[in-house]
PDB file of C-alpha atoms in Angstrom:
ATOM      1  CA  MET A   1      13.586 -16.801 -74.287  1.00 48.00           C
ATOM      2  CA  LYS A   2      15.103 -19.659 -72.306  1.00 48.00           C
ATOM      3  CA  TYR A   3      18.392 -19.181 -74.150  1.00 37.00           C
ATOM      4  CA  ALA A   4      20.731 -20.234 -71.366  1.00 38.00           C
ATOM      5  CA  LEU A   5      19.142 -23.643 -70.907  1.00 40.00           C
ATOM      6  CA  ILE A   6      19.478 -24.594 -74.568  1.00 34.00           C
ATOM      7  CA  PHE A   7      23.260 -24.484 -74.548  1.00 36.00           C
ATOM      8  CA  LEU A   8      23.585 -26.574 -71.402  1.00 37.00           C
ATOM      9  CA  LEU A   9      21.245 -29.197 -72.838  1.00 38.00           C
ATOM     10  CA  LEU A  10      23.406 -29.393 -75.956  1.00 34.00           C
ATOM     11  CA  PHE A  11      26.534 -29.682 -73.834  1.00 36.00           C
ATOM     12  CA  ASN A  12      25.068 -32.481 -71.723  1.00 41.00           C
ATOM     13  CA  TYR A  13      23.633 -34.487 -74.625  1.00 35.00           C
ATOM     14  CA  THR A  14      26.613 -36.729 -75.314  1.00 34.00           C
ATOM     15  CA  TYR A  15      27.252 -37.207 -71.600  1.00 36.00           C
ATOM     16  CA  THR A  16      23.643 -38.329 -71.096  1.00 41.00           C
ATOM     17  CA  LEU A  17      23.872 -40.825 -73.941  1.00 40.00           C
ATOM     18  CA  ALA A  18      27.028 -42.276 -72.423  1.00 41.00           C
ATOM     19  CA  GLN A  19      25.242 -42.748 -69.112  1.00 44.00           C
ATOM     20  CA  ASN A  20      22.432 -44.819 -70.644  1.00 46.00           C
ATOM     21  CA  THR A  21      24.708 -47.846 -71.010  1.00 49.00           C
ATOM     22  CA  THR A  22      26.060 -47.384 -67.490  1.00 66.00           C
ATOM     23  CA  HIS A  23      22.560 -47.388 -66.010  1.00 79.00           C
ATOM     24  CA  GLN A  24      21.228 -50.328 -68.050  1.00 87.00           C
ATOM     25  CA  PRO A  25      21.885 -53.072 -65.455  1.00 89.00           C
ATOM     26  CA  LYS A  26      20.053 -51.052 -62.789  1.00 91.00           C
ATOM     27  CA  ILE A  27      17.208 -50.306 -65.213  1.00 92.00           C
ATOM     28  CA  ASP A  28      16.862 -54.010 -66.030  1.00 90.00           C
ATOM     29  CA  ALA A  29      16.903 -54.924 -62.335  1.00 92.00           C
ATOM     30  CA  LEU A  30      14.187 -52.377 -61.541  1.00 91.00           C
ATOM     31  CA  LYS A  31      12.005 -53.619 -64.394  1.00 92.00           C
ATOM     32  CA  ALA A  32      12.333 -57.183 -63.087  1.00 93.00           C
ATOM     33  CA  GLN A  33      11.368 -56.032 -59.579  1.00 92.00           C
ATOM     34  CA  ILE A  34       8.374 -54.125 -60.922  1.00 92.00           C
ATOM     35  CA  HIS A  35       7.221 -57.178 -62.875  1.00 91.00           C
ATOM     36  CA  SER A  36       7.521 -59.607 -59.950  1.00 92.00           C
ATOM     37  CA  GLU A  37       6.419 -57.347 -57.051  1.00 88.00           C
ATOM     38  CA  THR A  38       2.953 -58.073 -55.666  1.00 92.00           C
ATOM     39  CA  ASP A  39       2.894 -55.354 -53.002  1.00 95.00           C
ATOM     40  CA  GLN A  40       1.562 -52.312 -54.863  1.00 96.00           C
ATOM     41  CA  SER A  41       3.196 -49.750 -52.571  1.00 96.00           C
ATOM     42  CA  GLN A  42       6.587 -51.331 -53.146  1.00 96.00           C
ATOM     43  CA  ARG A  43       5.847 -51.570 -56.863  1.00 96.00           C
ATOM     44  CA  LEU A  44       5.141 -47.833 -56.881  1.00 97.00           C
ATOM     45  CA  HIS A  45       8.476 -47.232 -55.179  1.00 97.00           C
ATOM     46  CA  TYR A  46      10.280 -49.160 -57.912  1.00 95.00           C
ATOM     47  CA  LEU A  47       8.352 -47.378 -60.662  1.00 96.00           C
ATOM     48  CA  ASP A  48       9.102 -43.974 -59.152  1.00 96.00           C
ATOM     49  CA  THR A  49      12.781 -44.871 -58.863  1.00 96.00           C
ATOM     50  CA  LEU A  50      12.849 -46.046 -62.480  1.00 96.00           C
ATOM     51  CA  ALA A  51      11.128 -42.879 -63.704  1.00 96.00           C
ATOM     52  CA  ASP A  52      13.806 -40.824 -61.953  1.00 95.00           C
ATOM     53  CA  LEU A  53      16.595 -42.963 -63.404  1.00 95.00           C
ATOM     54  CA  ILE A  54      15.410 -42.636 -67.005  1.00 95.00           C
ATOM     55  CA  TYR A  55      14.243 -39.033 -66.599  1.00 94.00           C
ATOM     56  CA  GLN A  56      13.414 -37.453 -69.984  1.00 90.00           C
ATOM     57  CA  LYS A  57      15.088 -40.256 -71.964  1.00 93.00           C
ATOM     58  CA  LYS A  58      12.684 -40.973 -74.804  1.00 92.00           C
ATOM     59  CA  GLU A  59      14.580 -44.044 -75.974  1.00 92.00           C
ATOM     60  CA  LEU A  60      14.204 -45.669 -72.542  1.00 92.00           C
ATOM     61  CA  GLY A  61      10.440 -45.232 -72.355  1.00 93.00           C
ATOM     62  CA  PHE A  62      10.235 -42.285 -69.972  1.00 95.00           C
ATOM     63  CA  ASP A  63       6.757 -41.321 -71.197  1.00 96.00           C
ATOM     64  CA  SER A  64       5.118 -44.715 -70.662  1.00 96.00           C
ATOM     65  CA  ILE A  65       6.874 -45.407 -67.347  1.00 96.00           C
ATOM     66  CA  SER A  66       5.818 -41.985 -66.027  1.00 97.00           C
ATOM     67  CA  ARG A  67       2.187 -42.571 -66.980  1.00 97.00           C
ATOM     68  CA  VAL A  68       2.100 -45.958 -65.264  1.00 96.00           C
ATOM     69  CA  THR A  69       3.712 -44.399 -62.181  1.00 97.00           C
ATOM     70  CA  ILE A  70       1.199 -41.534 -62.075  1.00 98.00           C
ATOM     71  CA  ASP A  71      -1.813 -43.818 -62.440  1.00 97.00           C
ATOM     72  CA  LEU A  72      -0.617 -46.237 -59.744  1.00 97.00           C
ATOM     73  CA  ALA A  73       0.236 -43.370 -57.399  1.00 98.00           C
ATOM     74  CA  ILE A  74      -3.280 -41.965 -57.765  1.00 98.00           C
ATOM     75  CA  ALA A  75      -4.795 -45.397 -57.196  1.00 97.00           C
ATOM     76  CA  LEU A  76      -2.797 -45.664 -53.956  1.00 97.00           C
ATOM     77  CA  ASP A  77      -3.591 -42.074 -52.880  1.00 97.00           C
ATOM     78  CA  SER A  78       0.102 -41.173 -53.180  1.00 98.00           C
ATOM     79  CA  PHE A  79      -0.777 -37.840 -54.698  1.00 98.00           C
ATOM     80  CA  ASN A  80       2.540 -36.066 -54.172  1.00 98.00           C
ATOM     81  CA  ILE A  81       4.319 -38.831 -56.102  1.00 98.00           C
ATOM     82  CA  ALA A  82       1.662 -38.504 -58.811  1.00 98.00           C
ATOM     83  CA  SER A  83       2.158 -34.735 -58.916  1.00 98.00           C
ATOM     84  CA  ARG A  84       5.936 -34.921 -59.083  1.00 97.00           C
ATOM     85  CA  ASN A  85       5.830 -37.392 -61.972  1.00 98.00           C
ATOM     86  CA  THR A  86       3.186 -35.312 -63.737  1.00 98.00           C
ATOM     87  CA  GLN A  87       5.495 -32.296 -63.462  1.00 97.00           C
ATOM     88  CA  GLY A  88       8.343 -34.285 -64.952  1.00 97.00           C
ATOM     89  CA  LEU A  89       6.193 -35.502 -67.830  1.00 97.00           C
ATOM     90  CA  ILE A  90       4.830 -32.025 -68.618  1.00 98.00           C
ATOM     91  CA  ASN A  91       8.383 -30.699 -68.575  1.00 96.00           C
ATOM     92  CA  TYR A  92       9.381 -33.512 -70.935  1.00 97.00           C
ATOM     93  CA  TYR A  93       6.719 -32.522 -73.453  1.00 97.00           C
ATOM     94  CA  ASN A  94       7.556 -28.839 -73.102  1.00 96.00           C
ATOM     95  CA  ASN A  95      11.342 -28.971 -73.359  1.00 93.00           C
ATOM     96  CA  VAL A  96      12.355 -32.320 -74.893  1.00 94.00           C
ATOM     97  CA  ILE A  97       9.584 -33.333 -77.296  1.00 94.00           C
ATOM     98  CA  GLY A  98       8.501 -29.784 -78.097  1.00 95.00           C
ATOM     99  CA  GLU A  99       4.783 -30.530 -77.806  1.00 97.00           C
ATOM    100  CA  PRO A 100       3.511 -28.194 -75.051  1.00 97.00           C
ATOM    101  CA  GLU A 101      -0.090 -28.818 -76.112  1.00 98.00           C
ATOM    102  CA  LYS A 102       0.307 -32.339 -74.710  1.00 97.00           C
ATOM    103  CA  GLY A 103       1.699 -30.817 -71.535  1.00 97.00           C
ATOM    104  CA  ILE A 104      -1.512 -28.832 -71.159  1.00 98.00           C
ATOM    105  CA  ILE A 105      -3.601 -31.968 -71.711  1.00 97.00           C
ATOM    106  CA  LEU A 106      -1.627 -33.753 -68.989  1.00 97.00           C
ATOM    107  CA  PHE A 107      -2.030 -30.843 -66.593  1.00 98.00           C
ATOM    108  CA  LYS A 108      -5.798 -30.669 -67.101  1.00 97.00           C
ATOM    109  CA  LYS A 109      -6.147 -34.437 -66.747  1.00 97.00           C
ATOM    110  CA  TYR A 110      -4.201 -34.893 -63.536  1.00 97.00           C
ATOM    111  CA  PHE A 111      -4.317 -31.557 -61.717  1.00 97.00           C
ATOM    112  CA  LYS A 112      -8.017 -31.838 -60.921  1.00 96.00           C
ATOM    113  CA  VAL A 113      -7.295 -35.207 -59.288  1.00 97.00           C
ATOM    114  CA  VAL A 114      -4.284 -34.219 -57.163  1.00 97.00           C
ATOM    115  CA  LYS A 115      -4.797 -30.515 -56.430  1.00 96.00           C
ATOM    116  CA  ASP A 116      -6.500 -30.911 -53.051  1.00 97.00           C
ATOM    117  CA  HIS A 117      -4.053 -33.521 -51.778  1.00 98.00           C
ATOM    118  CA  ILE A 118      -0.546 -32.278 -52.528  1.00 98.00           C
ATOM    119  CA  SER A 119       1.995 -30.065 -50.803  1.00 98.00           C
ATOM    120  CA  ASP A 120       2.380 -26.358 -51.483  1.00 98.00           C
ATOM    121  CA  ARG A 121       5.793 -27.182 -52.956  1.00 98.00           C
ATOM    122  CA  ASN A 122       4.221 -29.490 -55.514  1.00 98.00           C
ATOM    123  CA  LEU A 123       1.422 -27.025 -56.189  1.00 98.00           C
ATOM    124  CA  ALA A 124       4.082 -24.452 -57.005  1.00 98.00           C
ATOM    125  CA  GLY A 125       5.979 -26.867 -59.240  1.00 98.00           C
ATOM    126  CA  ILE A 126       2.996 -28.056 -61.250  1.00 98.00           C
ATOM    127  CA  HIS A 127       1.863 -24.465 -61.835  1.00 98.00           C
ATOM    128  CA  ILE A 128       5.317 -23.576 -63.160  1.00 98.00           C
ATOM    129  CA  ASP A 129       5.255 -26.456 -65.633  1.00 97.00           C
ATOM    130  CA  ALA A 130       1.711 -25.605 -66.720  1.00 98.00           C
ATOM    131  CA  GLY A 131       2.801 -21.994 -67.117  1.00 97.00           C
ATOM    132  CA  ASP A 132       5.656 -23.137 -69.332  1.00 97.00           C
ATOM    133  CA  SER A 133       3.224 -25.061 -71.554  1.00 97.00           C
ATOM    134  CA  PHE A 134       1.132 -21.949 -72.111  1.00 97.00           C
ATOM    135  CA  TYR A 135       4.287 -19.857 -72.556  1.00 96.00           C
ATOM    136  CA  PHE A 136       5.443 -22.119 -75.387  1.00 96.00           C
ATOM    137  CA  ILE A 137       2.115 -21.855 -77.233  1.00 96.00           C
ATOM    138  CA  LYS A 138       2.297 -18.061 -76.887  1.00 94.00           C
ATOM    139  CA  GLU A 139      -0.599 -17.694 -74.435  1.00 95.00           C
ATOM    140  CA  ILE A 140       1.484 -15.326 -72.345  1.00 94.00           C
ATOM    141  CA  ASP A 141      -1.269 -13.914 -70.108  1.00 94.00           C
ATOM    142  CA  THR A 142      -2.337 -17.427 -69.119  1.00 97.00           C
ATOM    143  CA  ALA A 143       1.286 -18.403 -68.491  1.00 97.00           C
ATOM    144  CA  MET A 144       1.755 -15.353 -66.273  1.00 97.00           C
ATOM    145  CA  SER A 145      -1.284 -16.277 -64.193  1.00 97.00           C
ATOM    146  CA  TYR A 146       0.146 -19.747 -63.573  1.00 98.00           C
ATOM    147  CA  TYR A 147       3.532 -18.304 -62.640  1.00 98.00           C
ATOM    148  CA  ASP A 148       1.775 -15.951 -60.208  1.00 98.00           C
ATOM    149  CA  LYS A 149       0.039 -18.914 -58.581  1.00 98.00           C
ATOM    150  CA  ALA A 150       3.349 -20.751 -58.425  1.00 98.00           C
ATOM    151  CA  ILE A 151       4.922 -17.812 -56.585  1.00 98.00           C
ATOM    152  CA  THR A 152       2.048 -17.786 -54.074  1.00 98.00           C
ATOM    153  CA  TYR A 153       2.373 -21.514 -53.359  1.00 98.00           C
ATOM    154  CA  ALA A 154       6.181 -21.329 -53.195  1.00 98.00           C
ATOM    155  CA  GLU A 155       5.868 -18.564 -50.591  1.00 98.00           C
ATOM    156  CA  LYS A 156       3.431 -20.707 -48.598  1.00 98.00           C
ATOM    157  CA  ALA A 157       5.926 -23.568 -48.781  1.00 98.00           C
ATOM    158  CA  GLY A 158       8.782 -21.271 -47.747  1.00 97.00           C
ATOM    159  CA  ASN A 159      10.667 -22.398 -50.843  1.00 98.00           C
ATOM    160  CA  ASP A 160      12.596 -19.460 -52.298  1.00 97.00           C
ATOM    161  CA  HIS A 161      14.300 -21.642 -54.882  1.00 97.00           C
ATOM    162  CA  VAL A 162      11.058 -22.644 -56.591  1.00 97.00           C
ATOM    163  CA  LYS A 163       9.795 -19.069 -56.274  1.00 98.00           C
ATOM    164  CA  ALA A 164      12.881 -17.849 -58.130  1.00 97.00           C
ATOM    165  CA  PHE A 165      12.128 -20.120 -61.092  1.00 97.00           C
ATOM    166  CA  ALA A 166       8.600 -18.725 -61.439  1.00 98.00           C
ATOM    167  CA  ILE A 167       9.984 -15.178 -61.288  1.00 98.00           C
ATOM    168  CA  LEU A 168      12.731 -16.018 -63.792  1.00 96.00           C
ATOM    169  CA  TYR A 169      10.219 -17.398 -66.283  1.00 96.00           C
ATOM    170  CA  GLN A 170       8.078 -14.300 -65.887  1.00 97.00           C
ATOM    171  CA  GLY A 171      11.168 -12.302 -66.796  1.00 96.00           C
ATOM    172  CA  TYR A 172      11.574 -14.370 -69.971  1.00 94.00           C
ATOM    173  CA  ALA A 173       7.923 -13.840 -70.868  1.00 94.00           C
ATOM    174  CA  TYR A 174       8.048 -10.075 -70.287  1.00 94.00           C
ATOM    175  CA  SER A 175      11.161  -9.944 -72.458  1.00 92.00           C
ATOM    176  CA  ASP A 176       9.375 -11.764 -75.277  1.00 90.00           C
ATOM    177  CA  GLU A 177       6.562  -9.232 -75.038  1.00 90.00           C
ATOM    178  CA  GLY A 178       9.026  -6.348 -75.291  1.00 91.00           C
ATOM    179  CA  LYS A 179       8.303  -5.126 -71.766  1.00 94.00           C
ATOM    180  CA  PHE A 180      11.882  -4.154 -70.947  1.00 94.00           C
ATOM    181  CA  SER A 181      11.370  -2.598 -67.513  1.00 94.00           C
ATOM    182  CA  LYS A 182       9.254  -5.460 -66.138  1.00 96.00           C
ATOM    183  CA  ALA A 183      11.559  -8.078 -67.654  1.00 96.00           C
ATOM    184  CA  SER A 184      14.626  -6.446 -66.127  1.00 96.00           C
ATOM    185  CA  GLN A 185      12.977  -6.202 -62.723  1.00 96.00           C
ATOM    186  CA  ARG A 186      11.939  -9.852 -62.670  1.00 97.00           C
ATOM    187  CA  LEU A 187      15.266 -11.161 -63.950  1.00 96.00           C
ATOM    188  CA  GLN A 188      17.178  -9.134 -61.358  1.00 96.00           C
ATOM    189  CA  GLU A 189      14.861 -10.371 -58.615  1.00 97.00           C
ATOM    190  CA  ALA A 190      15.346 -13.989 -59.685  1.00 97.00           C
ATOM    191  CA  SER A 191      19.120 -13.525 -59.829  1.00 95.00           C
ATOM    192  CA  LYS A 192      19.192 -12.200 -56.263  1.00 96.00           C
ATOM    193  CA  ILE A 193      17.185 -15.161 -54.966  1.00 97.00           C
ATOM    194  CA  PHE A 194      19.367 -17.662 -56.804  1.00 97.00           C
ATOM    195  CA  LEU A 195      22.364 -15.955 -55.212  1.00 95.00           C
ATOM    196  CA  THR A 196      20.777 -16.347 -51.768  1.00 96.00           C
ATOM    197  CA  VAL A 197      20.078 -20.056 -52.285  1.00 96.00           C
ATOM    198  CA  LYS A 198      23.530 -20.546 -53.882  1.00 95.00           C
ATOM    199  CA  ASP A 199      22.267 -21.897 -57.213  1.00 96.00           C
ATOM    200  CA  THR A 200      25.273 -21.012 -59.365  1.00 95.00           C
ATOM    201  CA  PHE A 201      23.897 -22.339 -62.646  1.00 94.00           C
ATOM    202  CA  ASN A 202      20.757 -20.211 -62.438  1.00 94.00           C
ATOM    203  CA  ILE A 203      22.629 -17.143 -61.219  1.00 95.00           C
ATOM    204  CA  ILE A 204      24.581 -17.438 -64.470  1.00 94.00           C
ATOM    205  CA  ALA A 205      21.442 -18.160 -66.511  1.00 92.00           C
ATOM    206  CA  SER A 206      19.593 -15.129 -65.142  1.00 94.00           C
ATOM    207  CA  LYS A 207      22.597 -12.864 -65.699  1.00 94.00           C
ATOM    208  CA  ASN A 208      22.909 -14.191 -69.242  1.00 92.00           C
ATOM    209  CA  ALA A 209      19.239 -13.402 -69.834  1.00 93.00           C
ATOM    210  CA  LEU A 210      19.754  -9.898 -68.415  1.00 94.00           C
ATOM    211  CA  SER A 211      22.754  -9.303 -70.663  1.00 93.00           C
ATOM    212  CA  ILE A 212      20.724 -10.325 -73.734  1.00 92.00           C
ATOM    213  CA  LEU A 213      17.844  -8.111 -72.630  1.00 94.00           C
ATOM    214  CA  TYR A 214      20.093  -5.098 -72.029  1.00 94.00           C
ATOM    215  CA  SER A 215      21.946  -5.588 -75.296  1.00 91.00           C
ATOM    216  CA  SER A 216      18.757  -5.872 -77.355  1.00 89.00           C
ATOM    217  CA  ASN A 217      17.605  -2.557 -75.888  1.00 91.00           C
ATOM    218  CA  GLY A 218      20.860  -0.735 -76.514  1.00 89.00           C
ATOM    219  CA  PHE A 219      22.289  -0.858 -72.982  1.00 92.00           C
ATOM    220  CA  ILE A 220      25.648  -2.271 -74.054  1.00 90.00           C
ATOM    221  CA  LYS A 221      27.570  -1.223 -70.934  1.00 91.00           C
ATOM    222  CA  GLU A 222      25.019  -2.834 -68.608  1.00 93.00           C
ATOM    223  CA  ALA A 223      24.939  -5.942 -70.799  1.00 91.00           C
ATOM    224  CA  LYS A 224      28.708  -6.277 -70.585  1.00 92.00           C
ATOM    225  CA  GLN A 225      28.687  -5.940 -66.793  1.00 94.00           C
ATOM    226  CA  GLU A 226      26.108  -8.718 -66.361  1.00 94.00           C
ATOM    227  CA  ARG A 227      27.845 -10.914 -68.920  1.00 92.00           C
ATOM    228  CA  ASP A 228      31.313 -10.435 -67.420  1.00 93.00           C
ATOM    229  CA  GLU A 229      29.976 -11.417 -63.998  1.00 93.00           C
ATOM    230  CA  ALA A 230      28.288 -14.459 -65.523  1.00 92.00           C
ATOM    231  CA  ILE A 231      31.442 -15.487 -67.400  1.00 92.00           C
ATOM    232  CA  ALA A 232      33.507 -15.258 -64.223  1.00 94.00           C
ATOM    233  CA  LEU A 233      31.028 -17.488 -62.384  1.00 93.00           C
ATOM    234  CA  ALA A 234      30.737 -19.927 -65.289  1.00 90.00           C
ATOM    235  CA  GLU A 235      34.503 -20.319 -65.569  1.00 91.00           C
ATOM    236  CA  LEU A 236      34.865 -20.751 -61.821  1.00 92.00           C
ATOM    237  CA  SER A 237      32.132 -23.409 -61.694  1.00 90.00           C
ATOM    238  CA  LYS A 238      33.106 -24.975 -65.065  1.00 89.00           C
ATOM    239  CA  ASN A 239      29.681 -24.409 -66.627  1.00 84.00           C
ATOM    240  CA  TYR A 240      31.100 -24.791 -70.117  1.00 84.00           C
ATOM    241  CA  GLY A 241      27.744 -25.037 -71.891  1.00 83.00           C
ATOM    242  CA  LEU A 242      26.784 -21.584 -70.669  1.00 85.00           C
ATOM    243  CA  LEU A 243      30.167 -20.171 -71.627  1.00 87.00           C
ATOM    244  CA  VAL A 244      29.382 -20.960 -75.276  1.00 87.00           C
ATOM    245  CA  SER A 245      26.297 -18.756 -75.069  1.00 85.00           C
ATOM    246  CA  LEU A 246      27.987 -16.013 -73.064  1.00 87.00           C
ATOM    247  CA  TYR A 247      30.987 -15.603 -75.360  1.00 84.00           C
ATOM    248  CA  ALA A 248      28.810 -15.819 -78.484  1.00 84.00           C
ATOM    249  CA  ASN A 249      26.574 -13.060 -77.127  1.00 83.00           C
ATOM    250  CA  SER A 250      29.629 -10.999 -76.253  1.00 84.00           C
ATOM    251  CA  ALA A 251      30.905 -11.391 -79.813  1.00 81.00           C
ATOM    252  CA  GLU A 252      27.563 -10.153 -81.143  1.00 82.00           C
ATOM    253  CA  ASP A 253      27.736  -7.052 -78.958  1.00 81.00           C
ATOM    254  CA  TYR A 254      31.254  -6.278 -80.157  1.00 81.00           C
ATOM    255  CA  ASN A 255      29.973  -6.650 -83.723  1.00 79.00           C
ATOM    256  CA  LYS A 256      27.279  -4.036 -83.007  1.00 83.00           C
ATOM    257  CA  GLN A 257      30.022  -1.676 -81.872  1.00 84.00           C
ATOM    258  CA  GLY A 258      32.189  -2.360 -84.919  1.00 81.00           C
ATOM    259  CA  GLN A 259      34.939  -3.905 -82.795  1.00 85.00           C
ATOM    260  CA  GLN A 260      35.770  -6.770 -85.122  1.00 87.00           C
ATOM    261  CA  LYS A 261      38.976  -7.886 -83.425  1.00 81.00           C
ATOM    262  CA  ALA A 262      37.158  -8.315 -80.104  1.00 76.00           C
ATOM    263  CA  ARG A 263      34.278 -10.038 -81.917  1.00 79.00           C
ATOM    264  CA  ILE A 264      36.628 -12.606 -83.447  1.00 80.00           C
ATOM    265  CA  GLN A 265      38.383 -13.175 -80.118  1.00 82.00           C
ATOM    266  CA  ASN A 266      35.077 -13.882 -78.370  1.00 79.00           C
ATOM    267  CA  PHE A 267      33.885 -16.230 -81.111  1.00 69.00           C
ATOM    268  CA  ALA A 268      37.185 -18.072 -80.819  1.00 77.00           C
ATOM    269  CA  GLN A 269      36.735 -18.260 -77.044  1.00 76.00           C
ATOM    270  CA  SER A 270      33.198 -19.562 -77.518  1.00 77.00           C
ATOM    271  CA  SER A 271      34.413 -22.350 -79.823  1.00 76.00           C
ATOM    272  CA  LEU A 272      36.736 -23.665 -77.114  1.00 71.00           C
ATOM    273  CA  TYR A 273      33.754 -24.864 -75.066  1.00 71.00           C
ATOM    274  CA  LYS A 274      31.729 -26.531 -77.851  1.00 66.00           C
TER     275      LYS A 274
END
């Protein structure tokens, strides 16, 4: 149910493509440094930097660069770098390529190598990404267990931000299972944490998810309240991709109520941000 993220990804797509050309000289320079560097620690630094620069860009070889980075990091006992790049690669297969089964393979391959050597923050992160892989193949109970572990490690790390993501994704999963009460509780909890850590995008995303959940269960008034708050935040922070989703969902709710004039107005408002 990760509705909110889809619209932002669509909004950012053309911007990301435009940036590829801008980054090309730096990418070429890093590749030259990687090729000529004989010190393996420095080579790992360049590889890690390159993986960050081309993050999730299939056409720039993100997959292969990430794998080389992970393998070198493990060889040099730089396990946190290996973990972070593994997380990025699992996320890539989950959300960009749409092949979460490969994300699970990656997790099983590398987690057993790094698990005893990485920070609680990275343990939390890698469990979230593994949970997402299982979520996408509809193994919800397994996904929930990974999210639970992520919450435990995030608490150990004192990282409320990462904890909020695990809680948010549990809310999505409960919603998919039709468990309204649990979904609402988790989404509200995530929203409160995102508010505390001042993550505006994910405050909006969690409120959007709540509005969809409330609407689908007939709580139109509650849905409108969450959505109106999200719209206000999105307009203030210029999160135009999310505004497309928010206004489209608002139009759908007005349609349910037979308020066609309001429905048309909200669809028109939604089209302004596409």
